[in-house]
Every structure is written in C-alpha cells, then in structure tokens.
Amino acid sequence: MKEAPASKTLSLKNMTKSSVWDVQENDIFRMLETADRDGELKENLRHISDVIRSAFMIEEIKDDDKLLQEKYSKQGYKVGSFKLGEDNKLTWAIKKRPITRVTDLTYENIRHITAAKLLEVIDRNFGGGWDSLSQSIQDIIESGFDISTTTLPKDRLHKKGGMYEKKVTDGYEVLEVAKGTWVEAIFAKLKPETIKPRMKFEESGLKDTDDDDDADVEIIDDYNRPDEDDVELEEPDDDEINENNYRTTFDLGDGVDEEDAESLSDYIADE
C-alpha cells in the first residue's frame, strides 16, 4: 500500500460521486461553463447532473423568474445560469447537501468531513454513544476513520498517561458521552488515504501500474494444465476405489526386468 498521488484538476469529465464533495457551488457553475465551451455538456448532462445531485440539491428554475431565484437565494442556494448548446440556457439553484445526521453519512462523503465534524454528527444521535449506531453506519465511518472507544468512571478517564492522553497526543479528536457516573470516550482520526497497487498483464509479464484502468485482468494458471499429448484420465471417486482398480507404479530404474518387478510388488504387498 502507498499514499495516493495528488489528484488531477477536477472537472465535470473526471468528477465522481466521491470527489464532487470536494467542491462548492461556485465551482460547479465554473465547471459547467467550461464544459459548455468544450462542447461536452449537452451530450452528458444527465450523467453530470446525477453526479452533482449526489452531493448537491439542484432546482431548475426559469431564467426570468426573479422572485423564485430570490427565494432560493434566501434559503442558501447559489443561483446561476449556463448555456446548453447554442440556443438553450438553463438556470439552476444549487446547495451543498448538509451532513448533520448519521444517516447523511455515505461511503462517498465520509472522507470529506473532519474528525471533529464526524463526532459532532455522532453526538446528535440521541447521545447514545458508539454502540447506538447501526452496524451499517459504523462500517461507513470506519471506512474513513480510525475509531476506538473506552468507558471509564469520570475520575479515571483523564488519568495522566492513560488512553485519553495518548490518543489526544496522537492527533485523535474525542467525544465524551456521559453514562451516569461513567463516561464513554469515542476517539476518531481520519485514515491516511491509500491506494491498492494494480497489476497489469503484458507480454513481458506482470508489472505494477497506477493507470486509472478499471478493467479487471484475468490471470490464467497454466501450471497444472496437461500438455496436448497427455491422455486425460478421469479420476475415480474415493468410494469407487478398490483392489481391482487401484495400482501403484514404481520406477525401479534401468536393469530391472518385469519378472523382478512383479516379485518386488508381491513382496511389498506381503509386508
């Protein structure tokens, strides 16, 4: 495993449902304008809007409806217009989807919030602590964060040299959840982003590659494949093996005739 390389300049062409969480409303309108100049927007608008909608709320409004534009602006939306070909023009009101509840967390956005923000969201979950989260939510969180917990009496939680002090020193954010005279401490730290090395099959063999090629490489194991001249024999089932169909052959080397070989096999059988 190795650290991920610096990301390329984000555009509508390479933006995904994960990376779209890195941008803001103004960035979306800027990319829409650039895509229109490149002639890519009209043909791919449906796919592009699906990607944007995974992180933004989008409302399409009429360009001349100033009252509706003002209404959305007051609600925190960013309103902007862009061309769709030579004659068409669209006006969108867009707003980043808020992450305020644990049900807002997804595999796509989990790495795009801070540990402090994550613990703030968990704290809103009725104050029940880590075990109050469903397994599916825990899996999403742990895909992006290192999580550990401890539950101790209040007077022991902050003991010098204890787990609390060590975790904070190591860069973890902490959420304390009161449970009577005890306190549960939830520690969270964003995992370093890593990528898995890919293997690419070429004539010269296998090699590591970082190309963004999602095609799976099928590696065929020819080690146990019989040669074309070999006779393919059907292996008998264990239940069908008996003294009539089971035979062990020994390579006795040069100079041993068939008669001696039979005597030797009889001797071994008698032993």
PDB file of C-alpha atoms in Angstrom:
ATOM      1  CA  MET A   1       0.000   0.000   0.000  1.00  0.00           C
ATOM      2  CA  LYS A   2       1.157   3.501  -0.741  1.00  0.00           C
ATOM      3  CA  GLU A   3      -0.116   7.019  -0.357  1.00  0.00           C
ATOM      4  CA  ALA A   4      -2.440   8.233  -3.071  1.00  0.00           C
ATOM      5  CA  PRO A   5      -0.924  10.628  -5.581  1.00  0.00           C
ATOM      6  CA  ALA A   6      -2.088  14.221  -5.772  1.00  0.00           C
ATOM      7  CA  SER A   7      -5.466  14.423  -7.504  1.00  0.00           C
ATOM      8  CA  LYS A   8      -5.778  15.804 -11.006  1.00  0.00           C
ATOM      9  CA  THR A   9      -7.524  19.127 -11.667  1.00  0.00           C
ATOM     10  CA  LEU A  10     -11.199  18.408 -11.101  1.00  0.00           C
ATOM     11  CA  SER A  11     -13.609  18.858 -13.984  1.00  0.00           C
ATOM     12  CA  LEU A  12     -17.023  17.566 -14.950  1.00  0.00           C
ATOM     13  CA  LYS A  13     -15.256  14.999 -17.111  1.00  0.00           C
ATOM     14  CA  ASN A  14     -13.395  13.285 -14.260  1.00  0.00           C
ATOM     15  CA  MET A  15     -15.601  14.209 -11.295  1.00  0.00           C
ATOM     16  CA  THR A  16     -17.102  11.292  -9.360  1.00  0.00           C
ATOM     17  CA  LYS A  17     -19.737  10.905  -6.655  1.00  0.00           C
ATOM     18  CA  SER A  18     -16.903  10.967  -4.136  1.00  0.00           C
ATOM     19  CA  SER A  19     -14.754  13.823  -5.445  1.00  0.00           C
ATOM     20  CA  VAL A  20     -17.794  16.058  -6.003  1.00  0.00           C
ATOM     21  CA  TRP A  21     -17.867  16.541  -2.211  1.00  0.00           C
ATOM     22  CA  ASP A  22     -14.591  18.479  -2.515  1.00  0.00           C
ATOM     23  CA  VAL A  23     -16.167  21.364  -4.443  1.00  0.00           C
ATOM     24  CA  GLN A  24     -18.600  24.164  -3.644  1.00  0.00           C
ATOM     25  CA  GLU A  25     -21.486  25.759  -5.534  1.00  0.00           C
ATOM     26  CA  ASN A  26     -19.339  28.335  -7.348  1.00  0.00           C
ATOM     27  CA  ASP A  27     -17.002  25.569  -8.529  1.00  0.00           C
ATOM     28  CA  ILE A  28     -19.938  23.716 -10.095  1.00  0.00           C
ATOM     29  CA  PHE A  29     -21.033  26.728 -12.150  1.00  0.00           C
ATOM     30  CA  ARG A  30     -17.450  27.367 -13.237  1.00  0.00           C
ATOM     31  CA  MET A  31     -17.089  23.771 -14.446  1.00  0.00           C
ATOM     32  CA  LEU A  32     -20.457  23.963 -16.226  1.00  0.00           C
ATOM     33  CA  GLU A  33     -19.270  26.997 -18.176  1.00  0.00           C
ATOM     34  CA  THR A  34     -16.011  25.259 -19.101  1.00  0.00           C
ATOM     35  CA  ALA A  35     -17.817  22.112 -20.223  1.00  0.00           C
ATOM     36  CA  ASP A  36     -20.105  24.145 -22.475  1.00  0.00           C
ATOM     37  CA  ARG A  37     -17.106  25.698 -24.237  1.00  0.00           C
ATOM     38  CA  ASP A  38     -15.661  22.211 -24.745  1.00  0.00           C
ATOM     39  CA  GLY A  39     -18.929  21.011 -26.269  1.00  0.00           C
ATOM     40  CA  GLU A  40     -19.291  18.155 -23.760  1.00  0.00           C
ATOM     41  CA  LEU A  41     -22.165  19.380 -21.620  1.00  0.00           C
ATOM     42  CA  LYS A  42     -25.174  18.780 -23.834  1.00  0.00           C
ATOM     43  CA  GLU A  43     -24.402  15.125 -24.564  1.00  0.00           C
ATOM     44  CA  ASN A  44     -23.536  14.258 -20.968  1.00  0.00           C
ATOM     45  CA  LEU A  45     -25.902  16.474 -18.990  1.00  0.00           C
ATOM     46  CA  ARG A  46     -27.876  13.589 -17.487  1.00  0.00           C
ATOM     47  CA  HIS A  47     -24.782  11.816 -16.180  1.00  0.00           C
ATOM     48  CA  ILE A  48     -23.248  15.081 -14.977  1.00  0.00           C
ATOM     49  CA  SER A  49     -26.404  16.123 -13.125  1.00  0.00           C
ATOM     50  CA  ASP A  50     -26.616  12.690 -11.442  1.00  0.00           C
ATOM     51  CA  VAL A  51     -23.065  13.083 -10.127  1.00  0.00           C
ATOM     52  CA  ILE A  52     -23.727  16.638  -8.920  1.00  0.00           C
ATOM     53  CA  ARG A  53     -27.029  15.666  -7.272  1.00  0.00           C
ATOM     54  CA  SER A  54     -25.205  13.080  -5.123  1.00  0.00           C
ATOM     55  CA  ALA A  55     -23.681  15.996  -3.175  1.00  0.00           C
ATOM     56  CA  PHE A  56     -25.881  18.978  -4.076  1.00  0.00           C
ATOM     57  CA  MET A  57     -29.564  19.773  -4.135  1.00  0.00           C
ATOM     58  CA  ILE A  58     -30.497  21.127  -7.569  1.00  0.00           C
ATOM     59  CA  GLU A  59     -33.603  23.096  -8.528  1.00  0.00           C
ATOM     60  CA  GLU A  60     -34.135  24.112 -12.145  1.00  0.00           C
ATOM     61  CA  ILE A  61     -35.915  27.448 -12.455  1.00  0.00           C
ATOM     62  CA  LYS A  62     -36.864  29.791 -15.274  1.00  0.00           C
ATOM     63  CA  ASP A  63     -34.254  32.374 -16.102  1.00  0.00           C
ATOM     64  CA  ASP A  64     -36.780  35.218 -15.926  1.00  0.00           C
ATOM     65  CA  ASP A  65     -38.415  34.146 -12.641  1.00  0.00           C
ATOM     66  CA  LYS A  66     -36.618  36.631 -10.393  1.00  0.00           C
ATOM     67  CA  LEU A  67     -38.929  36.058  -7.414  1.00  0.00           C
ATOM     68  CA  LEU A  68     -38.188  32.326  -7.335  1.00  0.00           C
ATOM     69  CA  GLN A  69     -34.466  32.982  -7.743  1.00  0.00           C
ATOM     70  CA  GLU A  70     -34.552  35.351  -4.778  1.00  0.00           C
ATOM     71  CA  LYS A  71     -36.470  32.787  -2.718  1.00  0.00           C
ATOM     72  CA  TYR A  72     -33.830  30.115  -3.255  1.00  0.00           C
ATOM     73  CA  SER A  73     -31.032  32.593  -2.588  1.00  0.00           C
ATOM     74  CA  LYS A  74     -32.526  33.351   0.827  1.00  0.00           C
ATOM     75  CA  GLN A  75     -32.557  29.610   1.559  1.00  0.00           C
ATOM     76  CA  GLY A  76     -28.809  29.396   0.998  1.00  0.00           C
ATOM     77  CA  TYR A  77     -28.842  28.253  -2.629  1.00  0.00           C
ATOM     78  CA  LYS A  78     -26.441  29.605  -5.209  1.00  0.00           C
ATOM     79  CA  VAL A  79     -28.281  30.645  -8.379  1.00  0.00           C
ATOM     80  CA  GLY A  80     -26.526  30.660 -11.731  1.00  0.00           C
ATOM     81  CA  SER A  81     -27.121  30.182 -15.439  1.00  0.00           C
ATOM     82  CA  PHE A  82     -25.187  28.304 -18.114  1.00  0.00           C
ATOM     83  CA  LYS A  83     -25.594  27.547 -21.786  1.00  0.00           C
ATOM     84  CA  LEU A  84     -26.616  24.196 -23.141  1.00  0.00           C
ATOM     85  CA  GLY A  85     -25.604  24.377 -26.756  1.00  0.00           C
ATOM     86  CA  GLU A  86     -26.131  27.393 -28.973  1.00  0.00           C
ATOM     87  CA  ASP A  87     -29.762  28.176 -28.226  1.00  0.00           C
ATOM     88  CA  ASN A  88     -30.608  26.658 -24.826  1.00  0.00           C
ATOM     89  CA  LYS A  89     -29.889  28.216 -21.456  1.00  0.00           C
ATOM     90  CA  LEU A  90     -30.517  26.684 -18.039  1.00  0.00           C
ATOM     91  CA  THR A  91     -30.754  28.335 -14.639  1.00  0.00           C
ATOM     92  CA  TRP A  92     -30.042  26.235 -11.581  1.00  0.00           C
ATOM     93  CA  ALA A  93     -30.305  26.864  -7.873  1.00  0.00           C
ATOM     94  CA  ILE A  94     -27.856  24.529  -6.118  1.00  0.00           C
ATOM     95  CA  LYS A  95     -26.926  23.941  -2.493  1.00  0.00           C
ATOM     96  CA  LYS A  96     -24.479  21.522  -0.884  1.00  0.00           C
ATOM     97  CA  ARG A  97     -26.239  18.708   0.936  1.00  0.00           C
ATOM     98  CA  PRO A  98     -25.735  19.138   4.682  1.00  0.00           C
ATOM     99  CA  ILE A  99     -24.232  16.361   6.807  1.00  0.00           C
ATOM    100  CA  THR A 100     -25.999  16.777  10.124  1.00  0.00           C
ATOM    101  CA  ARG A 101     -27.222  13.270  10.983  1.00  0.00           C
ATOM    102  CA  VAL A 102     -25.562   9.872  10.941  1.00  0.00           C
ATOM    103  CA  THR A 103     -27.963   8.835   8.165  1.00  0.00           C
ATOM    104  CA  ASP A 104     -26.391  11.540   5.967  1.00  0.00           C
ATOM    105  CA  LEU A 105     -23.065   9.686   6.048  1.00  0.00           C
ATOM    106  CA  THR A 106     -22.160   7.646   2.968  1.00  0.00           C
ATOM    107  CA  TYR A 107     -19.101   5.843   1.632  1.00  0.00           C
ATOM    108  CA  GLU A 108     -18.770   8.717  -0.867  1.00  0.00           C
ATOM    109  CA  ASN A 109     -18.715  11.602   1.628  1.00  0.00           C
ATOM    110  CA  ILE A 110     -17.167  10.031   4.733  1.00  0.00           C
ATOM    111  CA  ARG A 111     -13.620  11.063   3.797  1.00  0.00           C
ATOM    112  CA  HIS A 112     -14.712  14.613   3.040  1.00  0.00           C
ATOM    113  CA  ILE A 113     -15.506  15.663   6.606  1.00  0.00           C
ATOM    114  CA  THR A 114     -13.199  16.253   9.549  1.00  0.00           C
ATOM    115  CA  ALA A 115     -12.981  14.093  12.658  1.00  0.00           C
ATOM    116  CA  ALA A 116     -14.434  16.978  14.675  1.00  0.00           C
ATOM    117  CA  LYS A 117     -17.412  17.184  12.281  1.00  0.00           C
ATOM    118  CA  LEU A 118     -17.917  13.421  12.480  1.00  0.00           C
ATOM    119  CA  LEU A 119     -18.053  13.449  16.286  1.00  0.00           C
ATOM    120  CA  GLU A 120     -20.453  16.370  16.164  1.00  0.00           C
ATOM    121  CA  VAL A 121     -22.770  14.309  13.952  1.00  0.00           C
ATOM    122  CA  ILE A 122     -22.462  11.271  16.247  1.00  0.00           C
ATOM    123  CA  ASP A 123     -23.237  13.442  19.270  1.00  0.00           C
ATOM    124  CA  ARG A 124     -26.562  14.378  17.668  1.00  0.00           C
ATOM    125  CA  ASN A 125     -27.556  10.710  17.521  1.00  0.00           C
ATOM    126  CA  PHE A 126     -29.546  10.920  20.755  1.00  0.00           C
ATOM    127  CA  GLY A 127     -26.324  10.876  22.790  1.00  0.00           C
ATOM    128  CA  GLY A 128     -26.253   7.085  22.797  1.00  0.00           C
ATOM    129  CA  GLY A 129     -22.565   6.631  22.049  1.00  0.00           C
ATOM    130  CA  TRP A 130     -20.851   4.360  19.557  1.00  0.00           C
ATOM    131  CA  ASP A 131     -22.957   1.261  20.244  1.00  0.00           C
ATOM    132  CA  SER A 132     -26.141   3.195  19.480  1.00  0.00           C
ATOM    133  CA  LEU A 133     -25.110   3.388  15.812  1.00  0.00           C
ATOM    134  CA  SER A 134     -26.252   0.680  13.424  1.00  0.00           C
ATOM    135  CA  GLN A 135     -23.636  -1.707  12.059  1.00  0.00           C
ATOM    136  CA  SER A 136     -24.035  -0.248   8.561  1.00  0.00           C
ATOM    137  CA  ILE A 137     -23.283   3.280   9.833  1.00  0.00           C
ATOM    138  CA  GLN A 138     -20.305   2.014  11.833  1.00  0.00           C
ATOM    139  CA  ASP A 139     -18.947   0.333   8.682  1.00  0.00           C
ATOM    140  CA  ILE A 140     -19.249   3.584   6.712  1.00  0.00           C
ATOM    141  CA  ILE A 141     -17.489   5.571   9.443  1.00  0.00           C
ATOM    142  CA  GLU A 142     -14.685   3.033   9.843  1.00  0.00           C
ATOM    143  CA  SER A 143     -14.056   3.049   6.100  1.00  0.00           C
ATOM    144  CA  GLY A 144     -12.716   6.584   6.533  1.00  0.00           C
ATOM    145  CA  PHE A 145     -11.741   6.926  10.191  1.00  0.00           C
ATOM    146  CA  ASP A 146      -9.821   5.052  12.836  1.00  0.00           C
ATOM    147  CA  ILE A 147     -12.262   4.637  15.725  1.00  0.00           C
ATOM    148  CA  SER A 148     -11.647   3.416  19.267  1.00  0.00           C
ATOM    149  CA  THR A 149     -13.667   3.756  22.451  1.00  0.00           C
ATOM    150  CA  THR A 150     -13.276   3.358  26.183  1.00  0.00           C
ATOM    151  CA  THR A 151     -15.750   3.660  29.047  1.00  0.00           C
ATOM    152  CA  LEU A 152     -14.431   4.626  32.476  1.00  0.00           C
ATOM    153  CA  PRO A 153     -15.564   6.344  35.669  1.00  0.00           C
ATOM    154  CA  LYS A 154     -15.398  10.131  35.338  1.00  0.00           C
ATOM    155  CA  ASP A 155     -12.488  10.478  37.746  1.00  0.00           C
ATOM    156  CA  ARG A 156     -10.365   7.935  35.868  1.00  0.00           C
ATOM    157  CA  LEU A 157     -10.976   8.997  32.244  1.00  0.00           C
ATOM    158  CA  HIS A 158      -8.396  11.795  32.249  1.00  0.00           C
ATOM    159  CA  LYS A 159      -5.828   9.932  34.309  1.00  0.00           C
ATOM    160  CA  LYS A 160      -2.308  11.063  33.436  1.00  0.00           C
ATOM    161  CA  GLY A 161      -0.620   8.698  30.992  1.00  0.00           C
ATOM    162  CA  GLY A 162      -3.883   6.917  30.236  1.00  0.00           C
ATOM    163  CA  MET A 163      -5.549   6.111  26.928  1.00  0.00           C
ATOM    164  CA  TYR A 164      -7.254   9.512  26.715  1.00  0.00           C
ATOM    165  CA  GLU A 165      -3.991  11.431  26.922  1.00  0.00           C
ATOM    166  CA  LYS A 166      -2.205   9.100  24.495  1.00  0.00           C
ATOM    167  CA  LYS A 167      -4.952   9.337  21.877  1.00  0.00           C
ATOM    168  CA  VAL A 168      -5.129  13.136  22.030  1.00  0.00           C
ATOM    169  CA  THR A 169      -1.359  13.346  21.721  1.00  0.00           C
ATOM    170  CA  ASP A 170      -1.578  11.090  18.662  1.00  0.00           C
ATOM    171  CA  GLY A 171      -3.958  13.517  16.949  1.00  0.00           C
ATOM    172  CA  TYR A 172      -7.335  11.949  17.713  1.00  0.00           C
ATOM    173  CA  GLU A 173     -10.476  14.019  18.269  1.00  0.00           C
ATOM    174  CA  VAL A 174     -12.544  12.926  21.273  1.00  0.00           C
ATOM    175  CA  LEU A 175     -16.252  12.872  22.050  1.00  0.00           C
ATOM    176  CA  GLU A 176     -17.275  12.254  25.660  1.00  0.00           C
ATOM    177  CA  VAL A 177     -20.690  10.701  26.204  1.00  0.00           C
ATOM    178  CA  ALA A 178     -21.967  10.730  29.777  1.00  0.00           C
ATOM    179  CA  LYS A 179     -23.412   7.445  31.018  1.00  0.00           C
ATOM    180  CA  GLY A 180     -24.374   8.016  34.631  1.00  0.00           C
ATOM    181  CA  THR A 181     -21.211   8.153  36.734  1.00  0.00           C
ATOM    182  CA  TRP A 182     -19.244   6.699  33.814  1.00  0.00           C
ATOM    183  CA  VAL A 183     -18.142   8.328  30.575  1.00  0.00           C
ATOM    184  CA  GLU A 184     -17.674   6.780  27.146  1.00  0.00           C
ATOM    185  CA  ALA A 185     -14.876   8.386  25.153  1.00  0.00           C
ATOM    186  CA  ILE A 186     -15.043   7.980  21.364  1.00  0.00           C
ATOM    187  CA  PHE A 187     -11.749   8.672  19.587  1.00  0.00           C
ATOM    188  CA  ALA A 188     -11.716   9.453  15.857  1.00  0.00           C
ATOM    189  CA  LYS A 189      -8.904  10.155  13.410  1.00  0.00           C
ATOM    190  CA  LEU A 190      -9.066  10.344   9.618  1.00  0.00           C
ATOM    191  CA  LYS A 191      -7.299   7.413   7.992  1.00  0.00           C
ATOM    192  CA  PRO A 192      -4.470   8.246   5.593  1.00  0.00           C
ATOM    193  CA  GLU A 193      -5.672   7.833   2.047  1.00  0.00           C
ATOM    194  CA  THR A 194      -4.066   4.885   0.310  1.00  0.00           C
ATOM    195  CA  ILE A 195      -4.427   3.122  -2.996  1.00  0.00           C
ATOM    196  CA  LYS A 196      -4.011  -0.538  -3.816  1.00  0.00           C
ATOM    197  CA  PRO A 197      -1.358  -1.340  -6.413  1.00  0.00           C
ATOM    198  CA  ARG A 198      -2.853  -2.670  -9.603  1.00  0.00           C
ATOM    199  CA  MET A 199      -1.373  -5.496 -11.637  1.00  0.00           C
ATOM    200  CA  LYS A 200      -1.306  -5.244 -15.416  1.00  0.00           C
ATOM    201  CA  PHE A 201      -0.655  -8.257 -17.652  1.00  0.00           C
ATOM    202  CA  GLU A 202       1.701  -7.687 -20.553  1.00  0.00           C
ATOM    203  CA  GLU A 203       3.677  -9.932 -22.894  1.00  0.00           C
ATOM    204  CA  SER A 204       6.728  -9.448 -20.710  1.00  0.00           C
ATOM    205  CA  GLY A 205       4.813 -10.483 -17.594  1.00  0.00           C
ATOM    206  CA  LEU A 206       3.104  -8.734 -14.665  1.00  0.00           C
ATOM    207  CA  LYS A 207       4.011  -5.264 -13.518  1.00  0.00           C
ATOM    208  CA  ASP A 208       2.689  -2.658 -11.079  1.00  0.00           C
ATOM    209  CA  THR A 209       0.694   0.154 -12.652  1.00  0.00           C
ATOM    210  CA  ASP A 210      -1.077   3.230 -11.348  1.00  0.00           C
ATOM    211  CA  ASP A 211      -3.090   3.741 -14.540  1.00  0.00           C
ATOM    212  CA  ASP A 212      -6.765   4.512 -13.978  1.00  0.00           C
ATOM    213  CA  ASP A 213      -7.778   1.428 -15.934  1.00  0.00           C
ATOM    214  CA  ASP A 214     -10.710  -0.269 -14.222  1.00  0.00           C
ATOM    215  CA  ALA A 215     -10.622  -3.334 -16.469  1.00  0.00           C
ATOM    216  CA  ASP A 216     -10.027  -6.462 -14.450  1.00  0.00           C
ATOM    217  CA  VAL A 217      -7.039  -8.530 -15.510  1.00  0.00           C
ATOM    218  CA  GLU A 218      -7.674 -12.260 -15.783  1.00  0.00           C
ATOM    219  CA  ILE A 219      -4.591 -14.270 -14.892  1.00  0.00           C
ATOM    220  CA  ILE A 220      -4.780 -17.853 -16.128  1.00  0.00           C
ATOM    221  CA  ASP A 221      -2.915 -20.522 -14.181  1.00  0.00           C
ATOM    222  CA  ASP A 222      -1.411 -22.949 -16.678  1.00  0.00           C
ATOM    223  CA  TYR A 223       0.780 -24.722 -14.153  1.00  0.00           C
ATOM    224  CA  ASN A 224      -1.432 -27.773 -13.770  1.00  0.00           C
ATOM    225  CA  ARG A 225      -2.812 -27.790 -17.308  1.00  0.00           C
ATOM    226  CA  PRO A 226      -1.879 -31.080 -19.136  1.00  0.00           C
ATOM    227  CA  ASP A 227       0.102 -30.969 -22.355  1.00  0.00           C
ATOM    228  CA  GLU A 228      -1.795 -31.608 -25.583  1.00  0.00           C
ATOM    229  CA  ASP A 229      -0.133 -35.036 -25.949  1.00  0.00           C
ATOM    230  CA  ASP A 230      -1.144 -36.123 -22.455  1.00  0.00           C
ATOM    231  CA  VAL A 231      -4.021 -38.555 -22.061  1.00  0.00           C
ATOM    232  CA  GLU A 232      -6.720 -37.120 -19.867  1.00  0.00           C
ATOM    233  CA  LEU A 233      -7.770 -39.696 -17.314  1.00  0.00           C
ATOM    234  CA  GLU A 234     -10.882 -39.475 -15.215  1.00  0.00           C
ATOM    235  CA  GLU A 235     -10.103 -39.717 -11.530  1.00  0.00           C
ATOM    236  CA  PRO A 236     -12.272 -42.307  -9.738  1.00  0.00           C
ATOM    237  CA  ASP A 237     -14.312 -41.271  -6.749  1.00  0.00           C
ATOM    238  CA  ASP A 238     -12.931 -42.314  -3.385  1.00  0.00           C
ATOM    239  CA  ASP A 239     -15.934 -44.601  -2.879  1.00  0.00           C
ATOM    240  CA  GLU A 240     -15.170 -46.462  -6.109  1.00  0.00           C
ATOM    241  CA  ILE A 241     -11.505 -47.263  -5.376  1.00  0.00           C
ATOM    242  CA  ASN A 242     -10.931 -50.986  -4.704  1.00  0.00           C
ATOM    243  CA  GLU A 243      -8.297 -53.645  -5.197  1.00  0.00           C
ATOM    244  CA  ASN A 244      -9.315 -54.098  -8.835  1.00  0.00           C
ATOM    245  CA  ASN A 245      -8.836 -50.509  -9.962  1.00  0.00           C
ATOM    246  CA  TYR A 246      -6.101 -49.199  -7.653  1.00  0.00           C
ATOM    247  CA  ARG A 247      -2.465 -49.656  -8.684  1.00  0.00           C
ATOM    248  CA  THR A 248       0.796 -48.153  -7.515  1.00  0.00           C
ATOM    249  CA  THR A 249       3.630 -47.965 -10.043  1.00  0.00           C
ATOM    250  CA  PHE A 250       7.269 -47.805  -9.002  1.00  0.00           C
ATOM    251  CA  ASP A 251      10.121 -46.588 -11.154  1.00  0.00           C
ATOM    252  CA  LEU A 252      12.763 -49.232 -10.447  1.00  0.00           C
ATOM    253  CA  GLY A 253      15.369 -47.780 -12.793  1.00  0.00           C
ATOM    254  CA  ASP A 254      17.315 -49.497 -15.558  1.00  0.00           C
ATOM    255  CA  GLY A 255      18.272 -53.137 -15.358  1.00  0.00           C
ATOM    256  CA  VAL A 256      15.178 -54.430 -13.553  1.00  0.00           C
ATOM    257  CA  ASP A 257      13.075 -56.766 -15.670  1.00  0.00           C
ATOM    258  CA  GLU A 258       9.296 -57.173 -15.458  1.00  0.00           C
ATOM    259  CA  GLU A 259       9.520 -60.522 -13.587  1.00  0.00           C
ATOM    260  CA  ASP A 260      11.646 -58.977 -10.806  1.00  0.00           C
ATOM    261  CA  ALA A 261       9.304 -56.053 -10.678  1.00  0.00           C
ATOM    262  CA  GLU A 262       6.289 -58.318 -10.092  1.00  0.00           C
ATOM    263  CA  SER A 263       8.128 -60.172  -7.324  1.00  0.00           C
ATOM    264  CA  LEU A 264       9.015 -56.917  -5.656  1.00  0.00           C
ATOM    265  CA  SER A 265       5.439 -55.699  -5.763  1.00  0.00           C
ATOM    266  CA  ASP A 266       4.266 -59.002  -4.261  1.00  0.00           C
ATOM    267  CA  TYR A 267       6.875 -58.678  -1.521  1.00  0.00           C
ATOM    268  CA  ILE A 268       5.693 -55.183  -0.682  1.00  0.00           C
ATOM    269  CA  ALA A 269       2.088 -56.360  -0.629  1.00  0.00           C
ATOM    270  CA  ASP A 270       3.021 -59.166   1.811  1.00  0.00           C
ATOM    271  CA  GLU A 271       4.777 -56.707   4.076  1.00  0.00           C
TER     272      GLU A 271
END
